Structures are given as structure tokens and as C-alpha cells.
mmCIF file of C-alpha atoms and ligand atoms in Angstrom:
data_model
loop_
_atom_site.group_PDB
_atom_site.id
_atom_site.type_symbol
_atom_site.label_atom_id
_atom_site.label_comp_id
_atom_site.label_asym_id
_atom_site.label_seq_id
_atom_site.Cartn_x
_atom_site.Cartn_y
_atom_site.Cartn_z
ATOM 1 C CA MET W 1077 99.812 159.425 119.700
ATOM 2 C CA GLU W 1078 102.465 162.891 117.932
ATOM 3 C CA ILE W 1079 104.589 162.764 115.239
ATOM 4 C CA TYR W 1080 107.692 163.875 115.206
ATOM 5 C CA ASN W 1081 110.050 165.402 112.375
ATOM 6 C CA ASN W 1082 113.373 164.127 111.688
ATOM 7 C CA ILE W 1083 114.301 161.035 114.383
ATOM 8 C CA SER W 1084 117.638 158.614 114.206
ATOM 9 C CA LEU W 1085 116.128 155.072 113.095
ATOM 10 C CA LYS W 1086 119.561 153.371 114.156
ATOM 11 C CA ASN W 1087 117.237 151.646 117.180
ATOM 12 C CA TYR W 1088 114.457 150.588 115.276
ATOM 13 C CA ASN W 1089 116.793 148.188 112.354
ATOM 14 C CA THR W 1090 118.714 145.318 113.573
ATOM 15 C CA PHE W 1091 121.259 146.265 111.114
ATOM 16 C CA GLY W 1092 122.153 149.168 113.392
ATOM 17 C CA ILE W 1093 122.213 151.234 110.103
ATOM 18 C CA GLU W 1094 121.841 155.328 110.460
ATOM 19 C CA ALA W 1095 119.244 156.833 107.808
ATOM 20 C CA LYS W 1096 116.445 159.325 108.779
ATOM 21 C CA ALA W 1097 112.866 159.390 108.769
ATOM 22 C CA GLN W 1098 111.587 162.614 107.404
ATOM 23 C CA GLN W 1099 108.272 161.734 110.012
ATOM 24 C CA PHE W 1100 107.364 158.978 112.877
ATOM 25 C CA VAL W 1101 105.114 157.903 114.483
ATOM 26 C CA ALA W 1102 104.220 155.066 117.229
ATOM 27 C CA VAL W 1103 101.135 154.150 117.210
ATOM 28 C CA HIS W 1104 99.577 152.280 120.159
ATOM 29 C CA THR W 1105 95.912 151.138 119.593
ATOM 30 C CA ILE W 1106 94.226 150.378 116.479
ATOM 31 C CA ALA W 1107 92.379 153.174 116.942
ATOM 32 C CA GLU W 1108 95.151 155.175 116.980
ATOM 33 C CA LEU W 1109 96.140 154.010 113.714
ATOM 34 C CA LYS W 1110 93.221 153.665 112.521
ATOM 35 C CA THR W 1111 93.725 158.184 113.222
ATOM 36 C CA VAL W 1112 97.206 158.518 111.667
ATOM 37 C CA LEU W 1113 95.911 156.581 108.300
ATOM 38 C CA ALA W 1114 92.949 158.693 108.181
ATOM 39 C CA GLU W 1115 94.382 162.362 109.132
ATOM 40 C CA GLN W 1116 97.525 161.836 106.443
ATOM 41 C CA HIS W 1117 96.572 159.783 103.871
ATOM 42 C CA SER W 1118 97.962 162.215 101.041
ATOM 43 C CA LYS W 1119 101.502 161.601 102.983
ATOM 44 C CA PRO W 1120 103.611 158.090 101.672
ATOM 45 C CA LYS W 1121 103.652 156.427 104.223
ATOM 46 C CA PHE W 1122 106.063 152.858 105.395
ATOM 47 C CA ILE W 1123 105.677 150.145 107.629
ATOM 48 C CA LEU W 1124 107.588 149.712 110.140
ATOM 49 C CA GLY W 1125 107.019 146.653 113.218
ATOM 50 C CA GLY W 1126 110.346 144.968 114.796
ATOM 51 C CA GLY W 1127 113.074 146.791 111.918
ATOM 52 C CA SER W 1128 114.493 143.205 112.156
ATOM 53 C CA ASN W 1129 114.620 142.687 108.162
ATOM 54 C CA MET W 1130 115.058 145.322 106.314
ATOM 55 C CA LEU W 1131 118.551 147.081 104.975
ATOM 56 C CA LEU W 1132 117.905 151.220 104.989
ATOM 57 C CA THR W 1133 120.002 152.217 102.423
ATOM 58 C CA GLN W 1134 119.084 155.836 102.420
ATOM 59 C CA ASP W 1135 116.391 158.558 104.063
ATOM 60 C CA ILE W 1136 113.299 157.157 104.406
ATOM 61 C CA LYS W 1137 111.343 159.939 103.016
ATOM 62 C CA ALA W 1138 107.787 159.757 104.209
ATOM 63 C CA LEU W 1139 106.193 159.990 107.349
ATOM 64 C CA VAL W 1140 107.183 155.763 109.341
ATOM 65 C CA ILE W 1141 104.437 154.269 111.072
ATOM 66 C CA HIS W 1142 106.100 152.344 113.669
ATOM 67 C CA VAL W 1143 103.824 149.832 114.933
ATOM 68 C CA ASP W 1144 103.596 149.185 118.691
ATOM 69 C CA LEU W 1145 100.253 147.244 119.962
ATOM 70 C CA LYS W 1146 100.837 145.612 122.636
ATOM 71 C CA GLY W 1147 99.116 142.265 124.502
ATOM 72 C CA LYS W 1148 98.684 138.611 123.853
ATOM 73 C CA GLN W 1149 95.087 136.813 125.508
ATOM 74 C CA ILE W 1150 93.425 132.860 124.613
ATOM 75 C CA ILE W 1151 90.698 133.749 122.386
ATOM 76 C CA ASN W 1152 89.488 129.673 122.457
ATOM 77 C CA GLU W 1153 90.978 126.291 123.477
ATOM 78 C CA ASP W 1154 89.838 122.871 124.008
ATOM 79 C CA ASP W 1155 91.123 119.707 125.445
ATOM 80 C CA ASP W 1156 94.091 119.536 122.805
ATOM 81 C CA PHE W 1157 94.263 123.041 121.437
ATOM 82 C CA VAL W 1158 94.620 126.881 122.440
ATOM 83 C CA TRP W 1159 93.950 129.038 120.012
ATOM 84 C CA VAL W 1160 96.083 132.737 121.312
ATOM 85 C CA GLU W 1161 95.998 136.157 119.703
ATOM 86 C CA SER W 1162 99.147 138.149 120.230
ATOM 87 C CA MET W 1163 99.084 142.195 118.762
ATOM 88 C CA ALA W 1164 101.674 142.898 116.776
ATOM 89 C CA GLY W 1165 103.913 145.051 118.412
ATOM 90 C CA GLU W 1166 104.944 142.207 120.866
ATOM 91 C CA ASN W 1167 108.793 140.864 120.999
ATOM 92 C CA TRP W 1168 108.332 137.707 118.880
ATOM 93 C CA HIS W 1169 110.791 135.812 121.466
ATOM 94 C CA GLU W 1170 109.401 137.194 124.191
ATOM 95 C CA PHE W 1171 106.124 136.022 122.775
ATOM 96 C CA VAL W 1172 106.706 132.495 122.122
ATOM 97 C CA LEU W 1173 108.478 132.274 125.867
ATOM 98 C CA TRP W 1174 105.062 132.834 126.904
ATOM 99 C CA THR W 1175 103.811 130.005 125.085
ATOM 100 C CA ILE W 1176 105.931 127.779 126.252
ATOM 101 C CA SER W 1177 105.502 129.237 129.465
ATOM 102 C CA GLN W 1178 102.416 128.456 129.718
ATOM 103 C CA ASP W 1179 102.498 124.602 128.088
ATOM 104 C CA PHE W 1180 101.899 126.030 124.665
ATOM 105 C CA GLY W 1181 103.446 123.813 121.960
ATOM 106 C CA GLY W 1182 104.338 124.883 117.850
ATOM 107 C CA LEU W 1183 106.443 127.411 118.189
ATOM 108 C CA GLU W 1184 109.174 126.547 120.848
ATOM 109 C CA ASN W 1185 112.210 125.699 117.324
ATOM 110 C CA MET W 1186 111.226 129.277 115.745
ATOM 111 C CA SER W 1187 112.708 130.286 119.433
ATOM 112 C CA LEU W 1188 114.694 133.603 120.024
ATOM 113 C CA ILE W 1189 114.337 134.841 115.658
ATOM 114 C CA PRO W 1190 114.424 138.826 116.334
ATOM 115 C CA GLY W 1191 111.371 141.068 115.922
ATOM 116 C CA ASN W 1192 107.483 141.017 115.586
ATOM 117 C CA VAL W 1193 104.694 138.800 116.237
ATOM 118 C CA GLY W 1194 103.514 140.702 112.855
ATOM 119 C CA THR W 1195 105.847 140.718 110.444
ATOM 120 C CA THR W 1196 105.815 137.111 110.749
ATOM 121 C CA PRO W 1197 103.044 136.384 108.505
ATOM 122 C CA VAL W 1198 104.470 138.818 105.850
ATOM 123 C CA GLN W 1199 107.617 136.503 105.779
ATOM 124 C CA ASN W 1200 105.776 134.021 107.105
ATOM 125 C CA ILE W 1201 109.359 133.203 109.333
ATOM 126 C CA GLY W 1202 110.908 129.659 110.724
ATOM 127 C CA ALA W 1203 113.982 127.568 111.841
ATOM 128 C CA TYR W 1204 114.434 124.250 111.859
ATOM 129 C CA GLY W 1205 111.183 122.622 110.223
ATOM 130 C CA THR W 1206 109.222 125.026 111.311
ATOM 131 C CA GLU W 1207 107.312 127.470 109.755
ATOM 132 C CA ILE W 1208 105.153 130.541 111.395
ATOM 133 C CA LYS W 1209 102.026 128.746 108.266
ATOM 134 C CA ASP W 1210 101.982 125.609 110.837
ATOM 135 C CA THR W 1211 100.511 126.900 113.306
ATOM 136 C CA PHE W 1212 99.330 130.488 111.519
ATOM 137 C CA VAL W 1213 95.264 130.427 112.174
ATOM 138 C CA SER W 1214 94.915 133.951 111.175
ATOM 139 C CA CYS W 1215 95.888 137.435 111.160
ATOM 140 C CA GLU W 1216 94.118 140.926 111.273
ATOM 141 C CA ALA W 1217 94.991 143.796 109.412
ATOM 142 C CA VAL W 1218 93.711 147.267 108.569
ATOM 143 C CA ALA W 1219 93.791 148.733 105.104
ATOM 144 C CA ILE W 1220 96.272 151.771 104.545
ATOM 145 C CA LYS W 1221 93.302 153.380 101.648
ATOM 146 C CA ASP W 1222 90.381 153.249 104.179
ATOM 147 C CA GLN W 1223 91.616 151.980 107.633
ATOM 148 C CA SER W 1224 88.760 148.497 107.335
ATOM 149 C CA ILE W 1225 90.149 146.644 108.867
ATOM 150 C CA LYS W 1226 90.177 142.501 106.536
ATOM 151 C CA VAL W 1227 90.589 139.242 108.578
ATOM 152 C CA PHE W 1228 93.293 136.967 106.774
ATOM 153 C CA ASN W 1229 93.222 133.037 106.430
ATOM 154 C CA LYS W 1230 95.480 131.057 106.077
ATOM 155 C CA GLU W 1231 95.307 129.975 102.564
ATOM 156 C CA GLU W 1232 94.270 133.387 102.407
ATOM 157 C CA CYS W 1233 98.098 134.440 102.684
ATOM 158 C CA ASN W 1234 99.742 132.146 99.887
ATOM 159 C CA PHE W 1235 102.539 131.109 102.112
ATOM 160 C CA GLY W 1236 105.449 129.591 100.771
ATOM 161 C CA TYR W 1237 109.162 129.616 101.474
ATOM 162 C CA ARG W 1238 109.732 133.268 103.555
ATOM 163 C CA GLU W 1239 107.011 135.001 101.263
ATOM 164 C CA SER W 1240 103.089 135.558 101.282
ATOM 165 C CA ILE W 1241 100.426 137.567 99.866
ATOM 166 C CA PHE W 1242 101.621 140.472 102.318
ATOM 167 C CA LYS W 1243 104.972 140.805 100.226
ATOM 168 C CA ASN W 1244 102.876 140.174 96.634
ATOM 169 C CA GLU W 1245 100.609 141.310 95.771
ATOM 170 C CA ILE W 1246 98.749 143.127 98.393
ATOM 171 C CA LYS W 1247 102.329 144.944 98.732
ATOM 172 C CA ASP W 1248 102.761 148.220 101.065
ATOM 173 C CA GLN W 1249 98.020 147.182 101.272
ATOM 174 C CA TYR W 1250 98.088 146.677 104.707
ATOM 175 C CA ILE W 1251 99.350 147.025 108.396
ATOM 176 C CA ILE W 1252 98.905 143.541 110.369
ATOM 177 C CA THR W 1253 97.556 144.571 113.637
ATOM 178 C CA SER W 1254 96.893 140.776 115.438
ATOM 179 C CA VAL W 1255 97.968 137.367 114.508
ATOM 180 C CA VAL W 1256 96.792 134.388 115.650
ATOM 181 C CA PHE W 1257 97.985 129.953 116.476
ATOM 182 C CA LYS W 1258 96.728 127.263 116.787
ATOM 183 C CA LEU W 1259 98.889 125.451 119.894
ATOM 184 C CA SER W 1260 99.071 122.414 121.172
ATOM 185 C CA LYS W 1261 98.393 121.559 124.578
ATOM 186 C CA ARG W 1262 98.629 118.234 125.169
ATOM 187 C CA ASN W 1263 100.421 115.072 122.978
ATOM 188 C CA HIS W 1264 102.867 118.352 121.664
ATOM 189 C CA LYS W 1265 104.645 117.226 118.450
ATOM 190 C CA ILE W 1266 108.467 118.043 119.312
ATOM 191 C CA SER W 1267 109.691 118.099 116.150
ATOM 192 C CA ILE W 1268 113.270 117.743 116.785
ATOM 193 C CA SER W 1269 115.006 115.155 113.431
ATOM 194 C CA TYR W 1270 116.346 119.312 111.885
ATOM 195 C CA GLY W 1271 120.293 120.116 112.081
ATOM 196 C CA ASP W 1272 122.038 119.646 115.374
ATOM 197 C CA ILE W 1273 118.909 119.852 117.998
ATOM 198 C CA ALA W 1274 118.993 115.981 118.253
ATOM 199 C CA ALA W 1275 122.769 116.241 119.258
ATOM 200 C CA GLU W 1276 122.172 119.009 121.276
ATOM 201 C CA LEU W 1277 119.212 116.940 123.601
ATOM 202 C CA ALA W 1278 121.948 114.478 123.313
ATOM 203 C CA GLN W 1279 125.298 115.781 124.516
ATOM 204 C CA LYS W 1280 122.673 117.235 127.824
ATOM 205 C CA ASN W 1281 120.785 113.767 128.048
ATOM 206 C CA ILE W 1282 117.320 114.293 127.138
ATOM 207 C CA THR W 1283 115.211 111.520 126.204
ATOM 208 C CA THR W 1284 112.262 112.741 126.195
ATOM 209 C CA PRO W 1285 112.021 116.904 125.270
ATOM 210 C CA SER W 1286 109.656 118.948 127.313
ATOM 211 C CA LEU W 1287 109.275 122.486 124.611
ATOM 212 C CA LYS W 1288 111.499 124.147 127.094
ATOM 213 C CA ASN W 1289 113.428 121.801 126.875
ATOM 214 C CA VAL W 1290 113.568 122.250 123.053
ATOM 215 C CA SER W 1291 113.402 125.979 123.263
ATOM 216 C CA ASP W 1292 116.641 125.976 125.048
ATOM 217 C CA ALA W 1293 118.625 124.012 122.630
ATOM 218 C CA VAL W 1294 117.451 126.460 119.175
ATOM 219 C CA ILE W 1295 118.595 129.287 121.714
ATOM 220 C CA ALA W 1296 121.465 127.913 122.541
ATOM 221 C CA ILE W 1297 122.649 126.483 118.417
ATOM 222 C CA ARG W 1298 121.093 130.013 117.195
ATOM 223 C CA ARG W 1299 123.187 132.105 120.027
ATOM 224 C CA SER W 1300 126.453 129.710 118.825
ATOM 225 C CA LYS W 1301 126.093 130.752 115.315
ATOM 226 C CA LEU W 1302 124.397 134.060 114.691
ATOM 227 C CA PRO W 1303 125.430 136.877 115.921
ATOM 228 C CA ASP W 1304 122.913 138.499 118.957
ATOM 229 C CA PRO W 1305 121.910 142.151 116.824
ATOM 230 C CA LYS W 1306 122.067 143.516 120.099
ATOM 231 C CA GLU W 1307 126.144 143.053 119.792
ATOM 232 C CA LEU W 1308 126.713 142.180 115.722
ATOM 233 C CA GLY W 1309 124.214 144.070 114.164
ATOM 234 C CA ASN W 1310 123.007 141.419 111.110
ATOM 235 C CA SER W 1311 119.022 141.376 110.193
ATOM 236 C CA GLY W 1312 119.882 137.013 110.245
ATOM 237 C CA SER W 1313 119.942 135.587 106.860
ATOM 238 C CA PHE W 1314 120.279 138.208 104.672
ATOM 239 C CA PHE W 1315 119.995 135.597 101.952
ATOM 240 C CA LYS W 1316 116.967 133.366 100.553
ATOM 241 C CA ASN W 1317 118.423 129.689 100.502
ATOM 242 C CA PRO W 1318 117.621 128.923 96.184
ATOM 243 C CA ILE W 1319 115.857 126.421 94.679
ATOM 244 C CA VAL W 1320 116.936 124.959 91.612
ATOM 245 C CA SER W 1321 115.209 122.749 88.872
ATOM 246 C CA LYS W 1322 116.454 119.109 89.051
ATOM 247 C CA LYS W 1323 116.955 119.507 85.441
ATOM 248 C CA ASP W 1324 119.232 123.226 85.588
ATOM 249 C CA PHE W 1325 120.834 120.890 88.829
ATOM 250 C CA ALA W 1326 122.038 118.341 87.435
ATOM 251 C CA PRO W 1327 125.504 119.782 85.907
ATOM 252 C CA ILE W 1328 125.966 122.388 88.552
ATOM 253 C CA LEU W 1329 125.735 118.603 91.247
ATOM 254 C CA SER W 1330 128.464 116.291 88.081
ATOM 255 C CA LYS W 1331 130.797 119.599 88.633
ATOM 256 C CA PHE W 1332 131.107 120.089 92.693
ATOM 257 C CA PRO W 1333 129.573 116.555 94.008
ATOM 258 C CA ASP W 1334 129.655 118.153 97.123
ATOM 259 C CA MET W 1335 127.239 120.653 97.465
ATOM 260 C CA LYS W 1336 124.878 120.003 99.794
ATOM 261 C CA TYR W 1337 121.233 120.487 98.949
ATOM 262 C CA TYR W 1338 116.998 119.450 99.881
ATOM 263 C CA GLU W 1339 114.819 117.822 97.451
ATOM 264 C CA ILE W 1340 111.819 119.705 97.888
ATOM 265 C CA SER W 1341 109.350 118.649 95.286
ATOM 266 C CA ASP W 1342 110.074 115.658 92.355
ATOM 267 C CA THR W 1343 111.801 118.958 90.076
ATOM 268 C CA GLU W 1344 113.180 120.873 92.609
ATOM 269 C CA VAL W 1345 116.064 121.100 95.029
ATOM 270 C CA LYS W 1346 117.409 124.243 97.805
ATOM 271 C CA VAL W 1347 121.005 124.360 98.065
ATOM 272 C CA PRO W 1348 122.035 125.373 101.378
ATOM 273 C CA ALA W 1349 123.449 129.626 100.271
ATOM 274 C CA GLY W 1350 125.904 129.469 102.579
ATOM 275 C CA TRP W 1351 126.990 126.274 102.013
ATOM 276 C CA LEU W 1352 127.514 128.196 98.556
ATOM 277 C CA ILE W 1353 129.015 131.490 100.596
ATOM 278 C CA GLU W 1354 131.333 129.444 102.269
ATOM 279 C CA GLN W 1355 132.574 127.154 99.866
ATOM 280 C CA ALA W 1356 133.311 130.381 97.550
ATOM 281 C CA GLY W 1357 135.515 131.960 100.034
ATOM 282 C CA LEU W 1358 133.538 134.941 101.470
ATOM 283 C CA LYS W 1359 132.554 133.512 105.006
ATOM 284 C CA GLY W 1360 134.689 136.064 107.616
ATOM 285 C CA LYS W 1361 135.707 137.842 105.490
ATOM 286 C CA ARG W 1362 135.896 141.885 105.851
ATOM 287 C CA TYR W 1363 135.407 144.748 104.063
ATOM 288 C CA GLY W 1364 135.525 148.173 105.978
ATOM 289 C CA ASP W 1365 132.319 147.980 108.832
ATOM 290 C CA ALA W 1366 130.301 145.405 106.332
ATOM 291 C CA GLY W 1367 130.879 141.373 105.996
ATOM 292 C CA ILE W 1368 130.356 137.982 106.433
ATOM 293 C CA HIS W 1369 129.681 136.803 109.333
ATOM 294 C CA LYS W 1370 132.310 134.140 110.672
ATOM 295 C CA ASN W 1371 129.656 131.374 111.918
ATOM 296 C CA GLN W 1372 126.972 131.550 109.687
ATOM 297 C CA ALA W 1373 127.652 132.651 105.677
ATOM 298 C CA LEU W 1374 124.421 133.612 105.423
ATOM 299 C CA VAL W 1375 124.300 136.462 107.498
ATOM 300 C CA LEU W 1376 125.744 139.637 106.609
ATOM 301 C CA VAL W 1377 126.232 142.258 109.755
ATOM 302 C CA ASN W 1378 127.608 145.731 110.602
ATOM 303 C CA TYR W 1379 131.130 146.102 112.502
ATOM 304 C CA GLY W 1380 129.513 149.051 113.528
ATOM 305 C CA THR W 1381 129.146 152.199 111.558
ATOM 306 C CA ALA W 1382 128.749 150.205 108.183
ATOM 307 C CA THR W 1383 125.842 151.930 106.074
ATOM 308 C CA GLY W 1384 122.821 150.659 104.061
ATOM 309 C CA GLN W 1385 124.714 151.892 100.451
ATOM 310 C CA GLU W 1386 128.112 149.188 102.237
ATOM 311 C CA ILE W 1387 126.294 145.785 103.498
ATOM 312 C CA LEU W 1388 124.297 146.870 100.123
ATOM 313 C CA ASP W 1389 127.407 146.373 98.499
ATOM 314 C CA VAL W 1390 128.819 143.206 100.481
ATOM 315 C CA SER W 1391 125.978 141.852 99.283
ATOM 316 C CA LYS W 1392 126.148 141.805 95.643
ATOM 317 C CA LEU W 1393 129.625 140.806 95.942
ATOM 318 C CA VAL W 1394 128.468 137.580 97.072
ATOM 319 C CA GLN W 1395 125.878 137.619 94.934
ATOM 320 C CA LYS W 1396 128.268 138.285 91.853
ATOM 321 C CA THR W 1397 130.631 135.697 93.251
ATOM 322 C CA VAL W 1398 129.052 133.250 94.033
ATOM 323 C CA TYR W 1399 127.421 132.956 90.441
ATOM 324 C CA GLU W 1400 130.255 133.102 89.070
ATOM 325 C CA ARG W 1401 131.609 129.893 91.123
ATOM 326 C CA PHE W 1402 128.906 128.417 90.270
ATOM 327 C CA GLY W 1403 125.803 129.457 88.332
ATOM 328 C CA ILE W 1404 123.256 128.943 91.264
ATOM 329 C CA LYS W 1405 121.876 133.270 91.734
ATOM 330 C CA ILE W 1406 121.379 133.734 96.007
ATOM 331 C CA ASP W 1407 118.452 136.725 96.229
ATOM 332 C CA ALA W 1408 118.088 138.860 99.185
ATOM 333 C CA GLU W 1409 115.800 137.328 101.835
ATOM 334 C CA VAL W 1410 115.873 140.384 103.662
ATOM 335 C CA ASN W 1411 113.911 143.595 102.460
ATOM 336 C CA ILE W 1412 116.379 146.105 101.196
ATOM 337 C CA ILE W 1413 114.599 150.099 101.103
HETATM 338 N N1 EPU C 2932 125.842 125.822 105.707
HETATM 339 C C1 EPU C 2932 127.476 126.242 105.145
HETATM 340 N N2 EPU C 2932 128.060 127.700 106.097
HETATM 341 C C2 EPU C 2932 127.889 128.277 106.494
HETATM 342 C C3 EPU C 2932 126.138 128.105 107.161
HETATM 343 C C4 EPU C 2932 125.843 126.522 106.799
HETATM 344 O O1 EPU C 2932 128.486 125.169 104.676
HETATM 345 O O2 EPU C 2932 128.322 129.481 106.596
HETATM 346 C C5 EPU C 2932 126.163 124.744 105.747
HETATM 347 C C6 EPU C 2932 125.417 124.197 106.992
HETATM 348 O O3 EPU C 2932 126.584 123.280 107.293
HETATM 349 C C7 EPU C 2932 123.949 122.831 106.424
HETATM 350 C C8 EPU C 2932 123.321 123.698 105.915
HETATM 351 O O4 EPU C 2932 124.058 124.716 104.807
HETATM 352 O O5 EPU C 2932 124.581 122.168 105.882
HETATM 353 C C9 EPU C 2932 122.477 124.804 106.329
HETATM 354 O O6 EPU C 2932 122.591 125.782 107.503
HETATM 355 P P1 EPU C 2932 121.514 125.763 108.190
HETATM 356 O O7 EPU C 2932 121.047 124.446 108.855
HETATM 357 O O8 EPU C 2932 122.538 126.449 109.313
HETATM 358 O O9 EPU C 2932 120.684 126.150 107.680
HETATM 359 P P2 EPU C 2932 120.089 127.427 106.742
HETATM 360 O O10 EPU C 2932 119.602 127.116 105.729
HETATM 361 O O11 EPU C 2932 121.910 128.918 106.494
HETATM 362 C C10 EPU C 2932 118.254 127.845 107.840
HETATM 363 C C11 EPU C 2932 117.410 129.002 107.729
HETATM 364 C C12 EPU C 2932 117.431 130.093 108.782
HETATM 365 C C13 EPU C 2932 117.383 129.201 110.543
HETATM 366 C C14 EPU C 2932 118.262 127.815 109.913
HETATM 367 C C15 EPU C 2932 117.905 126.837 110.787
HETATM 368 C C16 EPU C 2932 117.237 130.749 105.547
HETATM 369 C C17 EPU C 2932 117.066 132.154 104.886
HETATM 370 N N3 EPU C 2932 117.647 130.650 106.811
HETATM 371 O O12 EPU C 2932 119.851 128.717 107.952
HETATM 372 O O13 EPU C 2932 116.737 131.100 109.141
HETATM 373 O O14 EPU C 2932 117.581 129.678 111.608
HETATM 374 O O15 EPU C 2932 117.420 127.561 108.777
HETATM 375 O O16 EPU C 2932 116.202 126.534 110.475
HETATM 376 O O17 EPU C 2932 115.982 129.438 105.562
HETATM 377 C C18 EPU C 2932 117.147 133.343 109.253
HETATM 378 O O18 EPU C 2932 115.699 133.292 108.470
HETATM 379 O O19 EPU C 2932 116.608 134.353 109.714
HETATM 380 C C19 EPU C 2932 117.341 132.439 109.296
HETATM 381 C C20 EPU C 2932 118.213 132.630 110.369
#
């Protein structure tokens, strides 16, 4: 385990932004992680997982710890369910594909989401009607301050829409090292009601879809709408879909009767930010090497050499334009560093 100085992070963030880490270390075991935390306790630290949910707008004047813990195993099972533990540094999509190859159900709708397993609880990732919290059992984490190990069960994580305790109350205090999911072994709950999945399956004449069929459909839909970070730098949805109280929403809807929205409680609706951005005329717009993706307006992209600041400027332009047009504030989902 070696600490390097002045390392480029271009290959460690899916936006492909050029920024430097003052110091950088990759840890491959929990013991290495604890050693680094103990020996470097006085230094400011920055924890880096898959780098798929951050926008680097500056060099990082800290010790960047790249969590590269690998491994996955079945830790328990009964007739109906299996408890699978994955280390934090496993690539999420590869892990999902592995669960599907074993015919373990629950993660198939979240195929092809970029990033590593360890960061999935941080923002309770989700897609096509499922979220991590639906199959999450617990995660283990190391405290940065004293290297003690803590297990967080589902209730303790305070999961919400793209939210958890790790983004809020205990932000920057723990490093997640592994996650346990409870997956079905039989009688899988196939969920295809969201968005285009059912249509995609129907097109292939699939009437009783397997986990693999659902995963393949999600992969096809995502490939058609969302850019592959290996080809075009991006961080998935840059913004969260805004949640608006019904009271505030009523006058907006009467002014814009075509506006799409989903009722999420008795008092609130969720509005697709992609729709707002598209209707504001920004979809596909490009400013230098920073832009708004042509197929999914929620995604900001780096066409090559955009700086983090340039992407941030585009995000502010999007927020301002949407607010001026519709009176709705949209917040970034991505961590801005
Ligand atoms: N829409 C537009 N224009 C656009 C994009 C979307 O009009 O450019 C409309 C669509 O027509 C649709 C609605 O907005 O009526 C919702 O679109 P979509 O189903 O594509 O989902 P989304 O709300 O834009 C969310 C997640 C995605 C996830 C999809 C599918 C957030 C912030 N984003 O996007 O997650 O893949 O649902 O479940 O919740 C991510 O978080 O990085 C991500 C990609």
C-alpha cells in the first residue's frame, strides 16, 4: 500500500474531469484501510468509491482514499431467500449480473447503474420502480475518527428518495466496507410496471419474463437513453426530480396543464426534472465541451475537456432557466466537490 502524490483523478470519476489529488492511496483490505486512517489521522481525507456520483470542480487538497475492497459471498439462506454480502469496491453492475446468473432476484431493475456497491446505500440508488432499500439488509462501515466498525441496519440508514443517513446526519464520518442484500431464490417479484420495461418485453414477445429478461430490457432502455460514461463523461441523473407540495403545485399545473407529475403522498407530487429541462428548451444544448444530453435531459455530459466548473455553470444555467420558466427549484443529485 503506497501513498502517491499529485495523482490525476481523470480515470477515477465518470465525468472524466481532470483534477488532481494532493495524495492518493488505494486500499484493498479492511486492515489496510484501518492502518491508513490511523497513521494519517491528522490529514484531511476524501473517500473515493466508483466516482460515479460526483463533479470535481477543483483539485482535492487531501489524502484521497480509493476503496478497492473486492469479494462477494452468500452468508445465509433458507428455502426462499439468500443473503449475499458484497465488498464495497465491487462494480455494481457486475455484481447485479452475478446475482442474476445465480437466479437471485431483487436487483435486476437496477442493472447498468454506474458505480460501486459500497456507495449504493449512500444515495439509496434506484431505477425502474425499485430502490436499494427494498433488498438492503445492512452495511458495515469503518469510523474515520477511531477506526471502530459499525453495522448499520436498514432502519438506521434513514433511506429516502436518493437520501440516507450517510449523506446527512453522519456525512463524511464512516467508510462503507460491505453491504448485505436479501434476494429471492424463487417466486421472484418481477416488477415491470414502471416506464418502458413492459413495452420492451412485449416487443420481444416475452410474456413471463425471467430475471435475465428484465435485466436485459432495463439494459436496452438505459443504453438507448443514457450515455455510457466510457464513451461520454457523465454522472447519470445530475438533478433529483423535485418534490413539490400539492398546495404550491396547483397554480403551477393550472398554468402548465401538460406538466407531468406523480403523486407520491397525500400532500406532495414529484415532477420529472427531465421533462422540465426539455420543455425549457435545454435538452441537447452544448456549451463548449459541457452540455445537456440529447436523449435524457437530466444528464449533463462532458464532451471531452470540460472542466468541473464549466459543467457546474451549465447546471446553474439549467436550474435558473427551469425556475424562471416554471417556478420550480431543482437540486443537484450529484455531489459537487
Ligand atoms: N422526460 C422528458 N424528457 C427527458 C427525460 C425525461 O420529458 O429528457 C420525461 C419522460 O418522458 C417521463 C419522465 O420524464 O415521462 C420520467 O423519465 P424517466 O422514466 O426517464 O425517468 P427520470 O425520472 O428522468 C429516474 C431516475 C433515473 C432512473 C430512471 C428510471 C432520478 C433523479 N433519476 O429518471 O436514475 O434510471 O428514473 O427509473 O430519480 C440516476 O439516478 O442516475 C438515474 C439515471
